[in-house]
Every structure is written in structure tokens, then in C-alpha cells.
Tab-separated table of C-alpha atoms in Angstrom:
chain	number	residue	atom	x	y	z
A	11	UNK	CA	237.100	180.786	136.489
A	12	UNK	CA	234.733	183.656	135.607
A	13	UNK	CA	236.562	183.814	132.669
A	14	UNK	CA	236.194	187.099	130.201
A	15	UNK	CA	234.371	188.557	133.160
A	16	UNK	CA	234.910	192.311	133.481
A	17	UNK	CA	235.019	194.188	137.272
A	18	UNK	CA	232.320	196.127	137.201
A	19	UNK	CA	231.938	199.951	138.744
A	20	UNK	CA	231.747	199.820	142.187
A	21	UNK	CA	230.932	202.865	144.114
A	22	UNK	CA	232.374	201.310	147.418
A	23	UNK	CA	235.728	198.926	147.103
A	24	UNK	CA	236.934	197.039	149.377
A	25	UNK	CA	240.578	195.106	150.160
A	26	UNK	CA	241.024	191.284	151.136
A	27	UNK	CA	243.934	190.412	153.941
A	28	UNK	CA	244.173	186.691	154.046
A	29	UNK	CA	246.058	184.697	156.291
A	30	UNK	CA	246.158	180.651	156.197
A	31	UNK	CA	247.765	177.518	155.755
A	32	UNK	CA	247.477	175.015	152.641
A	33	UNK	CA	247.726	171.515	153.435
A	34	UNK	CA	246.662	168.093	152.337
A	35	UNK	CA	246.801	167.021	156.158
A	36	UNK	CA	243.439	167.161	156.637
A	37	UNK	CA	241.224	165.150	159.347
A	38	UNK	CA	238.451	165.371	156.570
A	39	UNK	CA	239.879	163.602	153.653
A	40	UNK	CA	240.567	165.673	150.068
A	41	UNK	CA	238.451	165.433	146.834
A	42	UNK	CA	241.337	167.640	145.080
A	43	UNK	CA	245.000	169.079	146.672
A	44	UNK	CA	244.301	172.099	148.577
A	45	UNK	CA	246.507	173.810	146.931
A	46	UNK	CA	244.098	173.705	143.772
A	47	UNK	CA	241.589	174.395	146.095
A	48	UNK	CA	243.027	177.692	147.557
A	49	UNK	CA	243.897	178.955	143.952
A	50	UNK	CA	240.141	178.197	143.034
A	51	UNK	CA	239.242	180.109	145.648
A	52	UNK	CA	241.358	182.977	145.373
A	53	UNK	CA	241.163	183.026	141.608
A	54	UNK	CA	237.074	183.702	142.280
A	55	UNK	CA	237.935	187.026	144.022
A	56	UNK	CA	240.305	188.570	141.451
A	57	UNK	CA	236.939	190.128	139.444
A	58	UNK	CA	235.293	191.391	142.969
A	59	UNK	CA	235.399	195.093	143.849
A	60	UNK	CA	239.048	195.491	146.133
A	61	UNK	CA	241.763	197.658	145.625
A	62	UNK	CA	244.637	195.621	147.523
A	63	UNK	CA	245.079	192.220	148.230
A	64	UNK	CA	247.391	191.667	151.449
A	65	UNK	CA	248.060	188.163	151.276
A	66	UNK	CA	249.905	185.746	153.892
A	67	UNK	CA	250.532	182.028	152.854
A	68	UNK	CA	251.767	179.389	154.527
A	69	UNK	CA	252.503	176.438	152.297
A	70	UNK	CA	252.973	172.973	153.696
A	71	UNK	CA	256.422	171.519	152.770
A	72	UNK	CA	254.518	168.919	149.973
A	73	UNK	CA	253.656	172.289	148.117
A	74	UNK	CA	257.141	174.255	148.732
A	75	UNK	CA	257.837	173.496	145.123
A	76	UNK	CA	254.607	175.160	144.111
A	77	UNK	CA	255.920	178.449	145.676
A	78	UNK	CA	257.188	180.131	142.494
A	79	UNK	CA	254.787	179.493	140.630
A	80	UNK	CA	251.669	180.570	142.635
A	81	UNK	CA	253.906	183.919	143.020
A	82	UNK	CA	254.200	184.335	139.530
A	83	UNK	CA	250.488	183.639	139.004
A	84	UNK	CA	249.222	186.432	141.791
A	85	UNK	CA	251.951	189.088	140.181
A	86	UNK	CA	250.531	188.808	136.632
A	87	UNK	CA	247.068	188.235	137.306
A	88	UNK	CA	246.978	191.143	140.188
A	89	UNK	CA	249.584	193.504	139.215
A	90	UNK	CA	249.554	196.804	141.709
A	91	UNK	CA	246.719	195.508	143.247
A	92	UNK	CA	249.274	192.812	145.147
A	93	UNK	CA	249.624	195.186	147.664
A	94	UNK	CA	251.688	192.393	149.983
A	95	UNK	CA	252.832	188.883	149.567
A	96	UNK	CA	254.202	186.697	152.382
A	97	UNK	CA	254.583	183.178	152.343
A	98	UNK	CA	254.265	182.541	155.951
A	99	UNK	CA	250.766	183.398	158.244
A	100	UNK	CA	250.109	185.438	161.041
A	101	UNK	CA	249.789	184.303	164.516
A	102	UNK	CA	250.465	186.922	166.971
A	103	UNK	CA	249.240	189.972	167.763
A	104	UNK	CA	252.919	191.345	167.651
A	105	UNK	CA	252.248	190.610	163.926
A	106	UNK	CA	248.969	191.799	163.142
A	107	UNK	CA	249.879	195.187	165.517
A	108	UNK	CA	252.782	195.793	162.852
A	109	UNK	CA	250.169	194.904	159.592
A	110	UNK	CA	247.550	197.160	161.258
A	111	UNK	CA	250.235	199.995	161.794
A	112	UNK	CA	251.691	199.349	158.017
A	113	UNK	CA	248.223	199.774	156.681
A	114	UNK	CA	247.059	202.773	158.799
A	115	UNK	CA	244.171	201.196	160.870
A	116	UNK	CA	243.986	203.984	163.435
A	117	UNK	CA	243.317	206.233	160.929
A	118	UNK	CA	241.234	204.773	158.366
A	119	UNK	CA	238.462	203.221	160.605
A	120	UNK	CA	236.329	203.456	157.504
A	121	UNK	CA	238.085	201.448	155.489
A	122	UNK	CA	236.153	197.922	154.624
A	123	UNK	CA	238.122	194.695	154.216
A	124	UNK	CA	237.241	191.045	153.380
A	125	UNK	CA	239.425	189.432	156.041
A	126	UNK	CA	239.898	185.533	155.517
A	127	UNK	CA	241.809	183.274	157.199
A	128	UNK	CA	240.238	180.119	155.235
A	129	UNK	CA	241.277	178.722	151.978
A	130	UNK	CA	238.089	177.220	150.311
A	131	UNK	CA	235.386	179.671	150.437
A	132	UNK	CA	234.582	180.948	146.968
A	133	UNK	CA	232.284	183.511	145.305
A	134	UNK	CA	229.669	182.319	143.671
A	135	UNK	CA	227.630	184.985	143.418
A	136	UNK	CA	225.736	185.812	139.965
A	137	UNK	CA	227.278	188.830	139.710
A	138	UNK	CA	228.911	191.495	142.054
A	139	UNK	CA	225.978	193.685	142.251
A	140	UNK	CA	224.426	192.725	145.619
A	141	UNK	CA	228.012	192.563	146.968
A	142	UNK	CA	228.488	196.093	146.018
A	143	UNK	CA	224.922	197.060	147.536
A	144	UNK	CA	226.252	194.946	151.044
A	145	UNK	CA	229.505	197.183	150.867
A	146	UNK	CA	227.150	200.437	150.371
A	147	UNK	CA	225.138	199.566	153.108
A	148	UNK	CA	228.071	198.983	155.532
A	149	UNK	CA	229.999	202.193	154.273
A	150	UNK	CA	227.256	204.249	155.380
A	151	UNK	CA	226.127	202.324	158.732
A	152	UNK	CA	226.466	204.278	161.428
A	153	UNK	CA	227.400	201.470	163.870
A	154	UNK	CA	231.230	201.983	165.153
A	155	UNK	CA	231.813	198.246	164.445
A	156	UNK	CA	229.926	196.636	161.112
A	157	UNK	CA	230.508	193.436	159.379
A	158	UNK	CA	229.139	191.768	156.126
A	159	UNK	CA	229.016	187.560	156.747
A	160	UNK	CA	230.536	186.417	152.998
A	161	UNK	CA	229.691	182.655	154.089
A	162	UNK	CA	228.246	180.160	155.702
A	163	UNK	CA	224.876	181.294	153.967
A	164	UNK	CA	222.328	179.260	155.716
A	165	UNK	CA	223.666	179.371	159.175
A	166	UNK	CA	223.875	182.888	159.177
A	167	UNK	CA	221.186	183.917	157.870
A	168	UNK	CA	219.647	181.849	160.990
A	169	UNK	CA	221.610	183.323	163.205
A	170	UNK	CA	220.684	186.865	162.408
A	171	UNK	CA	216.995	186.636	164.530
A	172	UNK	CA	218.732	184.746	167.810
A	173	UNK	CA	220.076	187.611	169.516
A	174	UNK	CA	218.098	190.447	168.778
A	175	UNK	CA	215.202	191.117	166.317
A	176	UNK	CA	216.520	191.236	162.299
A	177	UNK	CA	215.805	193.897	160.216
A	178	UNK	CA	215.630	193.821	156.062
A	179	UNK	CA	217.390	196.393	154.366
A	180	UNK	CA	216.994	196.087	150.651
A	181	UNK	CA	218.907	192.676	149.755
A	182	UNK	CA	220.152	192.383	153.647
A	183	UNK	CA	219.412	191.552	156.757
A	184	UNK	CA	220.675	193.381	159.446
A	185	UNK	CA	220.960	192.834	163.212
A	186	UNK	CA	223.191	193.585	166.714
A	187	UNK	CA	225.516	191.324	167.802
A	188	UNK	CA	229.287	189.839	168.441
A	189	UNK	CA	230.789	187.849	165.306
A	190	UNK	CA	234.662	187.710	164.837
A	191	UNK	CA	234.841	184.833	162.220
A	192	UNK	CA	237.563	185.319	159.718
A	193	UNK	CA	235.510	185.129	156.835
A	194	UNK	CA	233.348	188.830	157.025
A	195	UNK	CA	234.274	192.141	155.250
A	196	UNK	CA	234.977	194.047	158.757
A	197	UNK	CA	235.242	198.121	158.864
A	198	UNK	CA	239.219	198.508	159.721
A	199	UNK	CA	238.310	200.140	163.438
A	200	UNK	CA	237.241	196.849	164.069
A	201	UNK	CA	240.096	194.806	162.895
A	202	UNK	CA	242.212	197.380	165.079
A	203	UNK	CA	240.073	196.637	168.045
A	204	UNK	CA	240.789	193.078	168.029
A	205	UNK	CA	244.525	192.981	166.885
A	206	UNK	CA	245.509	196.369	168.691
A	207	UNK	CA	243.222	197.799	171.195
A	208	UNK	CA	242.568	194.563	173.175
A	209	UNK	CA	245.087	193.200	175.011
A	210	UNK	CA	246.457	189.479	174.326
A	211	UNK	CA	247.457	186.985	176.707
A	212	UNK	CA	250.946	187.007	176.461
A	213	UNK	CA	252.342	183.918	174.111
A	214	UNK	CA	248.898	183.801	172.479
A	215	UNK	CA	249.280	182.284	169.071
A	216	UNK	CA	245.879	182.027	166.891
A	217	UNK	CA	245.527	180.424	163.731
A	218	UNK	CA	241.960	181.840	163.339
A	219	UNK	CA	240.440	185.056	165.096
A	220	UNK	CA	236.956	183.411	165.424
A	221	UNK	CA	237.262	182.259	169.383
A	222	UNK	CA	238.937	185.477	170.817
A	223	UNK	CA	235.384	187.181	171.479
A	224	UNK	CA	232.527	184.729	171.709
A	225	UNK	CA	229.571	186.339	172.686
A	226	UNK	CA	227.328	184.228	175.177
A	227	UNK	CA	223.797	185.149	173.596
A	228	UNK	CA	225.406	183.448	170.042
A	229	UNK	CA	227.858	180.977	171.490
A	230	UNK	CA	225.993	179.332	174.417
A	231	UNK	CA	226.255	180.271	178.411
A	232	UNK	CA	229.310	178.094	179.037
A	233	UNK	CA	231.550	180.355	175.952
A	234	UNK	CA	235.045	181.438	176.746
A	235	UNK	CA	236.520	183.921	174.835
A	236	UNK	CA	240.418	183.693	174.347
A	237	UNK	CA	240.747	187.215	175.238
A	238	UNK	CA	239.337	187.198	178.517
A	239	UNK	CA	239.018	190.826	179.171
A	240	UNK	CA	236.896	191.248	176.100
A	241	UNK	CA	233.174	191.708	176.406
A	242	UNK	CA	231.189	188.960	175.868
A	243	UNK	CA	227.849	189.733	177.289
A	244	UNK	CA	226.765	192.521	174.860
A	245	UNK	CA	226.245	193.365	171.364
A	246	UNK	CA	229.456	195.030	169.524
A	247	UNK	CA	228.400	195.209	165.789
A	248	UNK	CA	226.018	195.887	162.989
A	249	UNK	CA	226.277	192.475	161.203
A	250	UNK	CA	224.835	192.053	157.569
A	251	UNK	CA	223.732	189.115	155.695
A	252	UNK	CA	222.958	188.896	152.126
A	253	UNK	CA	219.718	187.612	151.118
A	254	UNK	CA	221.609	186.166	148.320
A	255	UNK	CA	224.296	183.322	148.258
A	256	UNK	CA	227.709	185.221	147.930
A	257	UNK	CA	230.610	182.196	148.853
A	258	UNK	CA	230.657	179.124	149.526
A	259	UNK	CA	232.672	176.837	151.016
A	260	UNK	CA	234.017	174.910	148.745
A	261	UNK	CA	232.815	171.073	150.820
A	262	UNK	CA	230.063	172.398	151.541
A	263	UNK	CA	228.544	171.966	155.224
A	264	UNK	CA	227.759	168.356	156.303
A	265	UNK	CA	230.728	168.903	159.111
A	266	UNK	CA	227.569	170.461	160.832
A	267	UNK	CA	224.805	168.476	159.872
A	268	UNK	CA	223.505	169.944	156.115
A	269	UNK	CA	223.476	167.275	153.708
A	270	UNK	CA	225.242	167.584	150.694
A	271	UNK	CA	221.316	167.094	149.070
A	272	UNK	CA	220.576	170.848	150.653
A	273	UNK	CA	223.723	172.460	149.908
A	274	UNK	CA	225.994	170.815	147.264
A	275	UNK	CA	229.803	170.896	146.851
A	276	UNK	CA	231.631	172.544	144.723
A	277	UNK	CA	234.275	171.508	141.834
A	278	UNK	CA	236.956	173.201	140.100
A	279	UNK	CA	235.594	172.776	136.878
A	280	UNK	CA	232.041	173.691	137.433
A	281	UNK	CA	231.710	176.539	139.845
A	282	UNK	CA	227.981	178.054	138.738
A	283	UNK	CA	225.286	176.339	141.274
A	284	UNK	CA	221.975	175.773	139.604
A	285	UNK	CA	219.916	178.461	139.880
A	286	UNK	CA	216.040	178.169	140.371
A	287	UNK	CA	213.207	179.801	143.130
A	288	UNK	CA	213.604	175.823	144.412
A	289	UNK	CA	217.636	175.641	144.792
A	290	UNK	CA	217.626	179.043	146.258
A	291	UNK	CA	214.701	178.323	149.301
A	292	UNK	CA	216.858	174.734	149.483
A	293	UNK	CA	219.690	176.474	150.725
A	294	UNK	CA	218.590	179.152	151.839
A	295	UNK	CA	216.219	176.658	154.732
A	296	UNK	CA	219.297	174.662	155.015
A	297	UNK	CA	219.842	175.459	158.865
A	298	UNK	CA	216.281	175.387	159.860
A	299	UNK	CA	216.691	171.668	161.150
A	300	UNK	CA	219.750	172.091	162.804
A	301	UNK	CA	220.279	171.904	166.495
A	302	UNK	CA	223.700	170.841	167.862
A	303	UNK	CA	225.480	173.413	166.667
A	304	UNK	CA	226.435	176.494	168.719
A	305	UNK	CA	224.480	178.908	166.563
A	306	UNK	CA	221.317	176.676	166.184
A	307	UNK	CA	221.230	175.767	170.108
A	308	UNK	CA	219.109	177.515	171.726
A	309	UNK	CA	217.628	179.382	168.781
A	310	UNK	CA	214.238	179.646	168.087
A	311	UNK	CA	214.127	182.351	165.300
A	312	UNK	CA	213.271	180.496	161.702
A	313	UNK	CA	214.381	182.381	158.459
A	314	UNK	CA	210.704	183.017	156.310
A	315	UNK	CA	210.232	181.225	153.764
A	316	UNK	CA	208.990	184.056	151.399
């Protein structure tokens, strides 16, 4: 994967802290092992503009034989840029208050990272030159909270006109609301709000971060946010979404009604989508016709077609 490819300049950089689990024990069945998958995956960032990768990996027991190897692999192909390497994830905000104080968040608000906890969305961008405009455009927003959506291309570019009015900023769209999915290059003041500022129900364990603040105007009337306290009435970010396909996950989206027809799958083996004004406005539409979902209910706005 992008083999021969060189990282280009970026004048903003960024660093990816993933946390997640790789297993085969899956409700929706497995084209390849996940552990293939994840390395995919991961292997697809290695050429993208970040200083430090902070990575936390729980493998199942099937792949506890993998272990050394997949160390090996991230030591040689990363070097100094493997700024951490656990094999185990993080679930508690005792945790993630002792990675936040290890990596200065309360001084370094600034600071943009591509926070994951999936293991199958993968860049498939052209190139990394709107992903270097996105990180621009979030270094100098103004907003005390600001996020960049990586994935989930057609939904959230949908989602961008159902709370409040979109805006286009040169290959963007940007607009106000409350987003917490684990798949977003957050500013680090954010990431310290959640994990350190906000207060946790004692005992709280969380394999993903996306449910602790669900705002009502995105999530429907009847939301509950996990952290109770948090607020879930107004608008707490600057969110971004490319006007250009940057990951994907790696199934693709039919678990929410878009046919594998609109948005393919991916393979290991071929990773470049086909790229034409047609493919693009296919997936791009994807989520137009979708309405059972908590992001489509309830939405009227409809992406342009231009």
C-alpha cells in the first residue's frame, strides 16, 4: 500500500492516538481476518502528515501469536515516530486522564490529532493535499473546539446542513455543532474536555467515545448522553468536512442502508476507488435517500449536487 509514495511537505502535522480491539468475532461476518484488515488500515496512514503515532491494541487471543510480529512491523516502518505502543485499549477515564497528562493536553490545546478508535477506516485519498488544506483550516479556526470528520463521507457531508446552516471554505464545509465520534482529527483542548474536564460516572468503561455527548439537534429528542452532566442542547464545535473522499471504511456502509452499488468495498489488494465526475457525485449523494438513521431523521438539508 501506497507503495514508493513519498510524505509530502505539510505546513500543519498532525498525530494519530488509536485505541481498539482486533477480532474475528464479529456479528457481521469477515471477507478477510481483521487483523489484515487493521494493518491495511494502519499501513494507509504511515505516508499522511503526523509526527507521533500513540497506538493502543488490543488483540483477541486467536491473534496473540501475531503480537511480535505486528510490533516489529510498526518499529521499522515508523521508527521515532512510534511515539507509544500498548497492546491493550483504553477504557477509563483514569486512563485517558494519565495519556492526556503524558502528552501535555492542558497545555497544547492547539495541537491536532486524528483520534481513532476503529480498525478499518482507510485513506484513500488521491493524495494528501486536501488533507493538509483541512488541517490548515482547523489550525487557524478560531472556534475553542474544531474537528475534521476523516469518514463516513456521505453521511457527513449530510449532516453538516441539519443543525445549523453550512458554510464552504475552499475544499470544506464547515458548520456548528456536537460530534464526538472517534474517527475526527480533534484540536487536543477538546480531547482534554472529554477525557479530563468532564466528569465520568464512576465505573464508566467505554470502548468508543462516540455516545458520551450526543447532541439532541444531531441525535434525535429522545438522545442520552453517557456523561449526563455534559451539554447536549447546544453547539460545541467547528466541524469540517472535506468535499473530497479522505477514508473509508473498509465494508463500506450498507449497515445503514447505502448499497454496496453507491459506495463500494474495499480490498487489500486494490485500494484506489475509480475515479470519475460520476463515482464521485455517486458517493458523494449516497445519504440523500436515507432516513432511519439518527443523522438522516429528521433532516431535511440535501448536499447540492454541483
Amino acid at each position: 500500500l501506497n507503495a514508493g509514495r513519498r510524505r509530502p511537505h505539510c505546513p500543519i502535522s498532525m498525530d494519530l492516538l488509536l485505541s481498539t480491539f482486533i477480532t474475528n468475532k464479529r456479528s457481521r461476518g469477515n471477507r478477510y481476518s481483521r487483523l489484515q484488515v487493521f494493518r491495511h488500515a494502519l499501513r494507509s496512514y504511515f505516508d499522511l502528515p503526523i509526527n507521533g503515532f500513540y497506538l493502543f491494541i488490543q488483540l483477541d487471543e486467536e491473534f496473540s501469536s501475531q503480537r511480535q510480529n505486528l510490533e516489529n512491523e510498526l518499529t521499522s516502518s515508523l521508527g521515532s515516530r512510534l511515539q507509544h505502543l500498548e497492546f491493550t485499549r483504553i477504557l477509563t477515564q483514569a486512563r485517558w486522564k494519565w495519556l492526556m497528562s503524558s502528552i501535555g493536553s492542558d497545555k497544547h490545546s492547539g495541537r491536532l490529532v486524528f483520534f481513532l478508535q476503529n480498525d478499518d477506516h482507510v485513506f484513500i485519498d488521491v493524495d494528501t493535499s486536501l488533507l493538509c488544506q483541512g488541517l490548515m483550516l482547523l489550525h487557524s479556526e478560531p472556534s475553542k473546539f474544531k474537528t475534521l470528520y476523516m469518514s463516513h463521507w456521505p453521511e457527513a457531508l449530510r449532516l453538516t446542513g441539519k443543525v445549523s446552516p453550512p458554510q464552504r471554505i475552499g475544499g470544506f464545509v464547515r458548520t456548528n455543532l456536537t460530534m464526538v465520534d472517534a474517527v475526527q482529527v480533534f484540536n487536543l483542548g477538546f480531547l482534554h474536555h472529554i477525557f479530563v474536564e468532564l466528569e465520568w460516572p464512576q465505573g464508566l468503561q467505554v470502548r468508543r467515545i462516540d455516545r458520551l455527548i450526543m447532541q439532541r439537534a444531531v441525535w434525535g429528542t429522545f438522545a442520552q448522553s453517557l456523561l449526563r452532566t455534559a451539554d447536549s442542547e447546544n453547539s460545541l464545535q467547528a466541524f469540517f468536512v472535506p468535499l473530497r473522499e479522505l477514508c473509508r471504511k473498509f465494508d463500506g456502509y450498507m449497515h445503514i442502508g447505502i448499497p454496496f452499488a453507491k459506495v463500494p468495498q474495499l480490498e487489500i489488494n486494490h485500494t484506489v476507488p475509480v475515479r470519475s465526475a460520476d463515482s464521485l457525485k455517486q458517493v458523494m449523494l449516497a445519504a440523500e435517500k436515507l432516513q432511519n438513521d439518527p443523522w438522516s431523521r429528521g433532516n431535511n438539508f440535501s448536499v447540492p449536487a454541483e
